[in-house]
mmCIF file of C-alpha atoms in Angstrom:
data_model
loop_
_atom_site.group_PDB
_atom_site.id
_atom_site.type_symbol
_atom_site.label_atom_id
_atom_site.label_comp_id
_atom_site.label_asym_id
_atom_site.label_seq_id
_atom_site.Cartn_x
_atom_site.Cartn_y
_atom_site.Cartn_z
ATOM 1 C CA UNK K 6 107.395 103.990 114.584
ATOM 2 C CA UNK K 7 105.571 101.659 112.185
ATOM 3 C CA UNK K 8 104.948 101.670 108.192
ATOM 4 C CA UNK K 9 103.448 98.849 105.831
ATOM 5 C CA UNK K 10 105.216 96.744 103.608
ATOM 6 C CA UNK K 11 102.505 94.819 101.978
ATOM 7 C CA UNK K 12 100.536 91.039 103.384
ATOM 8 C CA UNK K 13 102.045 88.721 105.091
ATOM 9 C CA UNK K 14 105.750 90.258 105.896
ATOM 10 C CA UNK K 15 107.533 87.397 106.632
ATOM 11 C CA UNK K 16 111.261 87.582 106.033
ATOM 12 C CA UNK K 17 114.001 90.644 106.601
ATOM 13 C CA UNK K 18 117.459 91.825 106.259
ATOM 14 C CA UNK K 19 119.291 95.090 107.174
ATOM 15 C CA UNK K 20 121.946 96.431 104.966
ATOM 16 C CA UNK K 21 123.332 100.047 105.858
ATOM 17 C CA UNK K 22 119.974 102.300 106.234
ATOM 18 C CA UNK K 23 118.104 99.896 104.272
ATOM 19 C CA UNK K 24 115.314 97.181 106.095
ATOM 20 C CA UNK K 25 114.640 94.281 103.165
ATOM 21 C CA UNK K 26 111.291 92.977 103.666
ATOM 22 C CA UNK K 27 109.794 89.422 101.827
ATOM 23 C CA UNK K 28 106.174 89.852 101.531
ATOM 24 C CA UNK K 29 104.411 86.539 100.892
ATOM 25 C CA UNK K 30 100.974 87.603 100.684
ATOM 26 C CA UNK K 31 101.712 90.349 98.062
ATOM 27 C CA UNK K 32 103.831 88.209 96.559
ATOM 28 C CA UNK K 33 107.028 91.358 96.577
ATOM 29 C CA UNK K 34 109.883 92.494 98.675
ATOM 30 C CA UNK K 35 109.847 95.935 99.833
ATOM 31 C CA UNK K 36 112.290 98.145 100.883
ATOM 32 C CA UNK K 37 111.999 100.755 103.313
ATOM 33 C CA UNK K 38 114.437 103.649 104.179
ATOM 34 C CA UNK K 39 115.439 103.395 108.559
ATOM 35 C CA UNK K 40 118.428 105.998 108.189
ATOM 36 C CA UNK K 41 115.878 107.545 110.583
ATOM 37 C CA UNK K 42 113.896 105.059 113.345
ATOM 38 C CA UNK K 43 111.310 107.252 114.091
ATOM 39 C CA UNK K 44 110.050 107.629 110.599
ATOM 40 C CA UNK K 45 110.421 104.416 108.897
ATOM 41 C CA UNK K 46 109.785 105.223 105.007
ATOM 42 C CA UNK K 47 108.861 102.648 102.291
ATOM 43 C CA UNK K 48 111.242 103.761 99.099
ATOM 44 C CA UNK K 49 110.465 101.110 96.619
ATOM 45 C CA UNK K 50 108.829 97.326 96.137
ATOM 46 C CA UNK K 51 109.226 95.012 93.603
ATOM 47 C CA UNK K 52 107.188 91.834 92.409
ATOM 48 C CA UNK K 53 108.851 88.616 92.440
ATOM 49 C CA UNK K 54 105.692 86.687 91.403
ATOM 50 C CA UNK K 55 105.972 83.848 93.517
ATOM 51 C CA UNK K 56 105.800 84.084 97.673
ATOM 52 C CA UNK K 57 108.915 84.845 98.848
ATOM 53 C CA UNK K 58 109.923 83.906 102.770
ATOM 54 C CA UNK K 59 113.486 84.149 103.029
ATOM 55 C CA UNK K 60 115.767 87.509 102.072
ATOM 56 C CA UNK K 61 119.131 88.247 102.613
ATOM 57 C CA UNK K 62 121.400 90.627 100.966
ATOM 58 C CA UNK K 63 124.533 90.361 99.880
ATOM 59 C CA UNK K 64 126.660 94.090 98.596
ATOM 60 C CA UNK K 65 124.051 95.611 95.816
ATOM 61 C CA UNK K 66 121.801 92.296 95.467
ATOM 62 C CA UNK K 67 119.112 90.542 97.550
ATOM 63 C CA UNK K 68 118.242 87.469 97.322
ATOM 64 C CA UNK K 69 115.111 85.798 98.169
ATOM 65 C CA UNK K 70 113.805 81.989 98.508
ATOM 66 C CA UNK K 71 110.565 81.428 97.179
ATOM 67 C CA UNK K 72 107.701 79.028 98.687
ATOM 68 C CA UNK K 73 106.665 76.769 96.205
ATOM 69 C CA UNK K 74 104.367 74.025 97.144
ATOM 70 C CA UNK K 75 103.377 71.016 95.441
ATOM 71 C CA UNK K 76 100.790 68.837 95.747
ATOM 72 C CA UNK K 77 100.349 65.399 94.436
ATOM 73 C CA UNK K 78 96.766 63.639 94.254
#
């Protein structure tokens, strides 16, 4: 079964019945309920403001790296 979490999914980590998802086109890391496989459910996203790539999580926090570019002219 499929659902959307946002652009640009990139990153993801399973805790319990929990799939973590870093979104880096939407900016936001979305969490979506797999207790069941064949219906997926998105419970909750959250901004992070910057374009996260990496996720893990760790007890009752996730962490995320952010990609952050520079450029020099």
């Amino acid at each position: 079964a499929l659902t959307t979490v946002g652009s640009s999914p990139y990153g993801i980590a399973l805790s319990g019945n929990y799939a973590y998802i870093s979104n880096t086109g939407s900016a936001g890391i979305s969490v979506v309920n797999i207790s069941d496989p064949l219906s997926p459910k998105q419970i909750s996203t959250l901004s992070v403001g910057a374009a996260p790539f990496n996720i893990t999580v760790s007890g009752r926090y996730a962490y995320t790296a952010m990609l952050v570019t520079t450029r020099f002219q």
